[in-house]
GROMACS .gro file of C-alpha atoms in nm:
model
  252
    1UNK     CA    1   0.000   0.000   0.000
    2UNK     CA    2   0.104   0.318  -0.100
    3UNK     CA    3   0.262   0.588   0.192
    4UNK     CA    4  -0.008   0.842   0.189
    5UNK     CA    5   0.204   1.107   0.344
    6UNK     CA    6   0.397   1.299   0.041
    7UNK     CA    7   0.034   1.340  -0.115
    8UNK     CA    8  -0.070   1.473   0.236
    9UNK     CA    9   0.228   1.677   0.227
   10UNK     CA   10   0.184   1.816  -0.128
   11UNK     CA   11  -0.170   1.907  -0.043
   12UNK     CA   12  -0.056   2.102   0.265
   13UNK     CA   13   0.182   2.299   0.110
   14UNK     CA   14  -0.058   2.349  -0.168
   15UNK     CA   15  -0.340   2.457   0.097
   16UNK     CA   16  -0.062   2.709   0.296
   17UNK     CA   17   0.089   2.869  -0.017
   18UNK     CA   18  -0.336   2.972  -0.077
   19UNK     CA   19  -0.332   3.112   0.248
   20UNK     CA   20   0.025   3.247   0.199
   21UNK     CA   21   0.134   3.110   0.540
   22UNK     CA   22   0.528   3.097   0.368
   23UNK     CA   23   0.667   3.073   0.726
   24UNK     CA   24   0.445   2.779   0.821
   25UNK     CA   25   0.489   2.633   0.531
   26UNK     CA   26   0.908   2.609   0.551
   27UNK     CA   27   0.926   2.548   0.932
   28UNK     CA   28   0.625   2.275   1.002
   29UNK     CA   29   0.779   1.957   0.925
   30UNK     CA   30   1.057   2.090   1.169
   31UNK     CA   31   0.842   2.180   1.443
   32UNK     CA   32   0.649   1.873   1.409
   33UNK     CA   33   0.957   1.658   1.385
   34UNK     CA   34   1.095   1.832   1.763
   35UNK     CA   35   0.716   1.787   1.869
   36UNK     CA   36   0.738   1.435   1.858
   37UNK     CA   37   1.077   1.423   1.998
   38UNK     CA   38   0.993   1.650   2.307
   39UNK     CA   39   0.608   1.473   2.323
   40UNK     CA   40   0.468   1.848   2.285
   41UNK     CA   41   0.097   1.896   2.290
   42UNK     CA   42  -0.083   1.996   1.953
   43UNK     CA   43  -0.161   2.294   2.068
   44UNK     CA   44   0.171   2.393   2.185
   45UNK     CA   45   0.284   2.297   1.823
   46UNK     CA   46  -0.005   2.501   1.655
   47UNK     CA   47   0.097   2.785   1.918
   48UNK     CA   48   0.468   2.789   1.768
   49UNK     CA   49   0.367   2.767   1.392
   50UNK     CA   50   0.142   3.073   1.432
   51UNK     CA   51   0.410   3.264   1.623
   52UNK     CA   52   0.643   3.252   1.373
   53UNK     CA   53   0.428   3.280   1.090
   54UNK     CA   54   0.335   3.644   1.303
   55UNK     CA   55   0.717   3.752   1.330
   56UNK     CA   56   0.810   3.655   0.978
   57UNK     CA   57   0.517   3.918   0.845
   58UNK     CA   58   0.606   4.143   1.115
   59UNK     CA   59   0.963   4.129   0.989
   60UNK     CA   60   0.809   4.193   0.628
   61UNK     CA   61   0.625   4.459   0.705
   62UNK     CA   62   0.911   4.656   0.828
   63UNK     CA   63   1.139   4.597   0.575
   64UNK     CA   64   0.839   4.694   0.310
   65UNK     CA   65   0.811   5.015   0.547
   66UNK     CA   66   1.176   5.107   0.515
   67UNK     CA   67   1.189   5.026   0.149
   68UNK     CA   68   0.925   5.278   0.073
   69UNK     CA   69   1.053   5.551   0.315
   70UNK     CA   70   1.407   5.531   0.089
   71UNK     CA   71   1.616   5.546   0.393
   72UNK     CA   72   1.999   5.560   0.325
   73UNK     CA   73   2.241   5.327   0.520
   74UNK     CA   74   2.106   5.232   0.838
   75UNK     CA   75   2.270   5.461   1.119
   76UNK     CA   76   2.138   5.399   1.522
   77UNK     CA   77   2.099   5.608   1.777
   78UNK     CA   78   2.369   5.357   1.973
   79UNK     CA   79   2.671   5.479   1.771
   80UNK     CA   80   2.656   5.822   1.820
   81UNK     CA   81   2.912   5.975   2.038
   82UNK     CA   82   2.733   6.210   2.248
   83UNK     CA   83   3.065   6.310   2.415
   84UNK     CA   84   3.166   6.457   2.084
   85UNK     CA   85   2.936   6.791   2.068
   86UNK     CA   86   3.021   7.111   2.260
   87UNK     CA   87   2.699   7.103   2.361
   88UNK     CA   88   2.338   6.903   2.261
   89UNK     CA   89   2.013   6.852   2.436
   90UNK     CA   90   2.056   6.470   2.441
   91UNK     CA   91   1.678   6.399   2.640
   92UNK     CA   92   1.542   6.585   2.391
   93UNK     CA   93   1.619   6.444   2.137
   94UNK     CA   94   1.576   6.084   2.307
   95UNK     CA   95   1.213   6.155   2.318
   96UNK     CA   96   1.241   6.190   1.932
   97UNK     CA   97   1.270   5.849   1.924
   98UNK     CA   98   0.975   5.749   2.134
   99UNK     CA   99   0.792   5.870   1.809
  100UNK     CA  100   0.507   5.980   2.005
  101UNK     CA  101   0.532   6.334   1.846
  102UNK     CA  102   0.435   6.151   1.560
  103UNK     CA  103   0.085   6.068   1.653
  104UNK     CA  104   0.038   6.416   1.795
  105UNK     CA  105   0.109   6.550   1.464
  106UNK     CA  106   0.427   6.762   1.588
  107UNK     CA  107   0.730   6.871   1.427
  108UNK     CA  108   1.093   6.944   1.507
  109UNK     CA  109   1.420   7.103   1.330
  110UNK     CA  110   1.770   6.983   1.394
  111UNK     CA  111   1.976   7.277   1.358
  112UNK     CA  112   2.406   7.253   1.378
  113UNK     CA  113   2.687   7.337   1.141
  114UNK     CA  114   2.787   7.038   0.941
  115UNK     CA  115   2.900   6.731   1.090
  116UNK     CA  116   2.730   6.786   1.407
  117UNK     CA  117   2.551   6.447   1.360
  118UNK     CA  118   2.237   6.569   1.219
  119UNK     CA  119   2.213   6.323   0.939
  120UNK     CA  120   2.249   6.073   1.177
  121UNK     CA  121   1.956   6.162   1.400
  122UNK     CA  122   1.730   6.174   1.119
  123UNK     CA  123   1.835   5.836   0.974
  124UNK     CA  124   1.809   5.668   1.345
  125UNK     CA  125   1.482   5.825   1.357
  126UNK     CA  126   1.344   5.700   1.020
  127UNK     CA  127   1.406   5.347   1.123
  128UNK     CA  128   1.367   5.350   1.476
  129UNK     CA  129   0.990   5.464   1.325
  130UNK     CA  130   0.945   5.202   1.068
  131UNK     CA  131   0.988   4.953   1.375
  132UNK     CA  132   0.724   5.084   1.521
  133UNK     CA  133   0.462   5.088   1.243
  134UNK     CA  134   0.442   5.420   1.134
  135UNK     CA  135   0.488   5.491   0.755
  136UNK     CA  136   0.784   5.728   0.636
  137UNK     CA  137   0.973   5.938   0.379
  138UNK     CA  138   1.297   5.990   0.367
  139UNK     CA  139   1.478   6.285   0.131
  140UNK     CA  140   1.743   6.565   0.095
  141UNK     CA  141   1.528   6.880   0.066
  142UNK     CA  142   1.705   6.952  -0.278
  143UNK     CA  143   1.626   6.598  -0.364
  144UNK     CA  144   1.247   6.675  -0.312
  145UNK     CA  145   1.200   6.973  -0.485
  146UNK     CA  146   1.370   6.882  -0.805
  147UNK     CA  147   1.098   6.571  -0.800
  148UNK     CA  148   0.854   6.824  -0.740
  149UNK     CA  149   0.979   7.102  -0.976
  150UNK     CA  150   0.976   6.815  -1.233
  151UNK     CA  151   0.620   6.700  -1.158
  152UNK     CA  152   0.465   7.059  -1.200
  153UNK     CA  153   0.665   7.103  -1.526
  154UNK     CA  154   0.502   6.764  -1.661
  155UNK     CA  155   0.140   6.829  -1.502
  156UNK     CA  156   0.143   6.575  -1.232
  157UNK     CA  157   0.257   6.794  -0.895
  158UNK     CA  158  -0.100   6.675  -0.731
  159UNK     CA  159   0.003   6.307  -0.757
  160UNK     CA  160   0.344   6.359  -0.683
  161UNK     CA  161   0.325   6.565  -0.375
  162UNK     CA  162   0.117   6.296  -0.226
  163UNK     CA  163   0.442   6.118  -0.167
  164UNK     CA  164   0.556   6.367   0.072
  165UNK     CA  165   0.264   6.412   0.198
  166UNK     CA  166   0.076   6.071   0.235
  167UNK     CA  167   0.340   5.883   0.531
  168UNK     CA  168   0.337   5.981   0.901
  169UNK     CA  169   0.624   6.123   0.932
  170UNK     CA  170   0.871   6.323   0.690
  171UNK     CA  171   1.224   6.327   0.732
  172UNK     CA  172   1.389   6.611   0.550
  173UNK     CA  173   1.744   6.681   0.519
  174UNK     CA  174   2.037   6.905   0.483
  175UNK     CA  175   1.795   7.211   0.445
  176UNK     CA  176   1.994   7.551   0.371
  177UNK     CA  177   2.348   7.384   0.173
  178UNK     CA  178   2.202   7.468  -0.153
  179UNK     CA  179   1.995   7.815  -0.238
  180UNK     CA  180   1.632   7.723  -0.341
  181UNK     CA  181   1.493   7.946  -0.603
  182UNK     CA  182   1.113   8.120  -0.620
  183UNK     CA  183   0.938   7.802  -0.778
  184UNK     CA  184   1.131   7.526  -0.532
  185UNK     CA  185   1.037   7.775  -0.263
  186UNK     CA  186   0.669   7.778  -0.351
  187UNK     CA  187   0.688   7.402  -0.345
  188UNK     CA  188   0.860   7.395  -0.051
  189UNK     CA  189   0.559   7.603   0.154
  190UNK     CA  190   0.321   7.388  -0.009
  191UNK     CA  191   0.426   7.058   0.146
  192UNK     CA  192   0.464   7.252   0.507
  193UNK     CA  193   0.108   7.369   0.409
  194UNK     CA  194  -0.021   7.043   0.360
  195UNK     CA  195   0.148   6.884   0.641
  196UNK     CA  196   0.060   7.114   0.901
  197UNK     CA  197  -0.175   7.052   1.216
  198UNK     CA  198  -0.191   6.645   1.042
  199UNK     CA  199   0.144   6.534   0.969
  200UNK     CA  200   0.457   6.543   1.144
  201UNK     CA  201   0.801   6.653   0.979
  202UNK     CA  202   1.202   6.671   1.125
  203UNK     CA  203   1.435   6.872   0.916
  204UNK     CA  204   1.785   6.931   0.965
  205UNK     CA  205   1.949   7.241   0.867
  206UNK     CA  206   2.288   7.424   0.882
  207UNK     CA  207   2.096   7.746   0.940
  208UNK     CA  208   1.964   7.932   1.205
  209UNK     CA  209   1.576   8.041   1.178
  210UNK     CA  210   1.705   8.425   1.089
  211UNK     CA  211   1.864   8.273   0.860
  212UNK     CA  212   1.598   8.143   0.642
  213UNK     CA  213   1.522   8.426   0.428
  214UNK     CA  214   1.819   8.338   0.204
  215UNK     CA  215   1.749   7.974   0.157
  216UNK     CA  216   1.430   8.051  -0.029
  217UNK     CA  217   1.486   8.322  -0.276
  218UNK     CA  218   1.587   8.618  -0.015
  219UNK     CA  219   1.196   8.604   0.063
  220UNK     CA  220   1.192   8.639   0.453
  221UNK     CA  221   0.795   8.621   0.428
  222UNK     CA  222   0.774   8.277   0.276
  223UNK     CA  223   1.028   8.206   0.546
  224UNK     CA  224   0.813   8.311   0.839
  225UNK     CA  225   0.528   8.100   0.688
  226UNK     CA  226   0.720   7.832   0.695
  227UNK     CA  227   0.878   7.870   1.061
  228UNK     CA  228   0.536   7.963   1.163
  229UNK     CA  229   0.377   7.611   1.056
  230UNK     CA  230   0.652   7.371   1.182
  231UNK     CA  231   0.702   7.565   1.485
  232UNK     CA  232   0.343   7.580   1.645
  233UNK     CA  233   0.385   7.258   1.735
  234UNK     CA  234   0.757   7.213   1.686
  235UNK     CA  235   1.046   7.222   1.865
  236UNK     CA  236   1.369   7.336   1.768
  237UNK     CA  237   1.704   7.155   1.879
  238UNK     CA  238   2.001   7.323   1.854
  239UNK     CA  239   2.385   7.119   1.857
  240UNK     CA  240   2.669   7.292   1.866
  241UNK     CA  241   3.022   7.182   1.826
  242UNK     CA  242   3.300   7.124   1.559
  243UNK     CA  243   3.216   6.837   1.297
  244UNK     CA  244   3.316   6.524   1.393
  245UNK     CA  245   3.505   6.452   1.008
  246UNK     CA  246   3.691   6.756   1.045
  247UNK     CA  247   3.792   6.823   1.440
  248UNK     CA  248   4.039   7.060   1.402
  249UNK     CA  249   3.850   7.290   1.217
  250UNK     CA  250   3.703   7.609   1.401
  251UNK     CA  251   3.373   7.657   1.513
  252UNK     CA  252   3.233   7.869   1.289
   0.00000   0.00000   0.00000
């Protein structure tokens, strides 16, 4: 008489690939084979193929999340060397990463001269946040509004700005290295607009708020919108120090 359990087998994996349970599917034979071995209960088994099943999508999820918030290299918040700055507000910034700004639709800027660890921060941040379920976008300012400046040229700004302004939480970078004319400026204020009082977003920038004016087309009115928006329920967090790739250089 034929062995009846490759067809069983076959059918199974048929029956979990339907319900795309991938993670039961390569681990079951495994767990049934230590079941038997350590005289585990069914339910016990059942308990551990449903566990992992939940990790392995969990797992999945994230890494979907960080794919679409185009994160660079991973940096943590564990590798940066606090000691290094002249001087930072380290608890503030900790509570950055509790992400609970997030939910309350708040903003914050990371202000310092280059090399202060800014970029860092805002990396951390981005996937510290994907860990904990909330949806992100990652970008160099100057990144963002050549996408943008492109869209409007070709007629599709609405659906492209929804990529900026869709996910929880936008992570903006290096704001104030390159001069932003009148139409990236516009764009600029438009995404602020759109974000504010229902979407949080962290920038980092080499400039102080007075500073502003000349980042988007000497026009110091835009610039107060702007501030205005991501600072009525923003905070801004100021390090100061020499950069850590070039330490013998003055602070400016």
């Amino acid at each position: 008489m034929n062995d009846p359990k490759p067809r069983l087998h076959e059918l199974l994996l048929r029956d979990l690939a339907e319900l795309k349970l991938s993670q039961i599917a390569q681990n079951y034979r495994e767990v049934l084979d230590e079941a038997a071995r350590q005289n585990t209960s069914l339910l016990e088994v059942l308990a551990t193929l449903i566990a992992a099943e939940v990790a392995a999508r969990r797992q999945r999820t994230i890494e979907r999340r960080m794919r679409q918030a185009k994160l660079p290299s991973r940096k943590t918040l564990e590798a940066y060397d606090w000691t290094f700055p002249k001087r930072i507000p380290k608890q503030k910034i900790l509570r950055l990463f509790d992400c609970e700004f997030v939910s309350q639709h708040q903003c914050a800027i990371l202000i310092g001269k280059t090399g202060t660890g800014k970029t860092h921060f805002l990396n951390a941040l981005g996937y510290t946040a994907c860990e904990k379920g909330i949806s992100v976008r990652w970008t160099r300012v100057i990144d963002m509004i050549n996408v943008l400046t492109t869209a409007q040229i070709n007629g599709t700004l609405e659906q492209k700005l929804k990529e900026y302004t869709r996910p929880d939480l936008l992570l903006l970078d290096e704001l104030g290295y390159l001069p932003i004319d009148k139409r990236g400026s516009d764009l600029m204020f438009q995404v602020v607009a759109a974000r504010y009082e229902c979407g949080s977003i962290v920038i980092t920038t080499n400039r102080i708020f007075r500073e502003w004016g000349k980042i988007f087309d000497v026009d110091n009115t835009l610039a107060t919108a702007i501030i205005d928006r991501l600072m009525h329920h923003g905070e801004a967090i100021l390090i100061e120090g020499r950069s850590y790739r070039n330490p013998g250089q003055d602070d400016e």
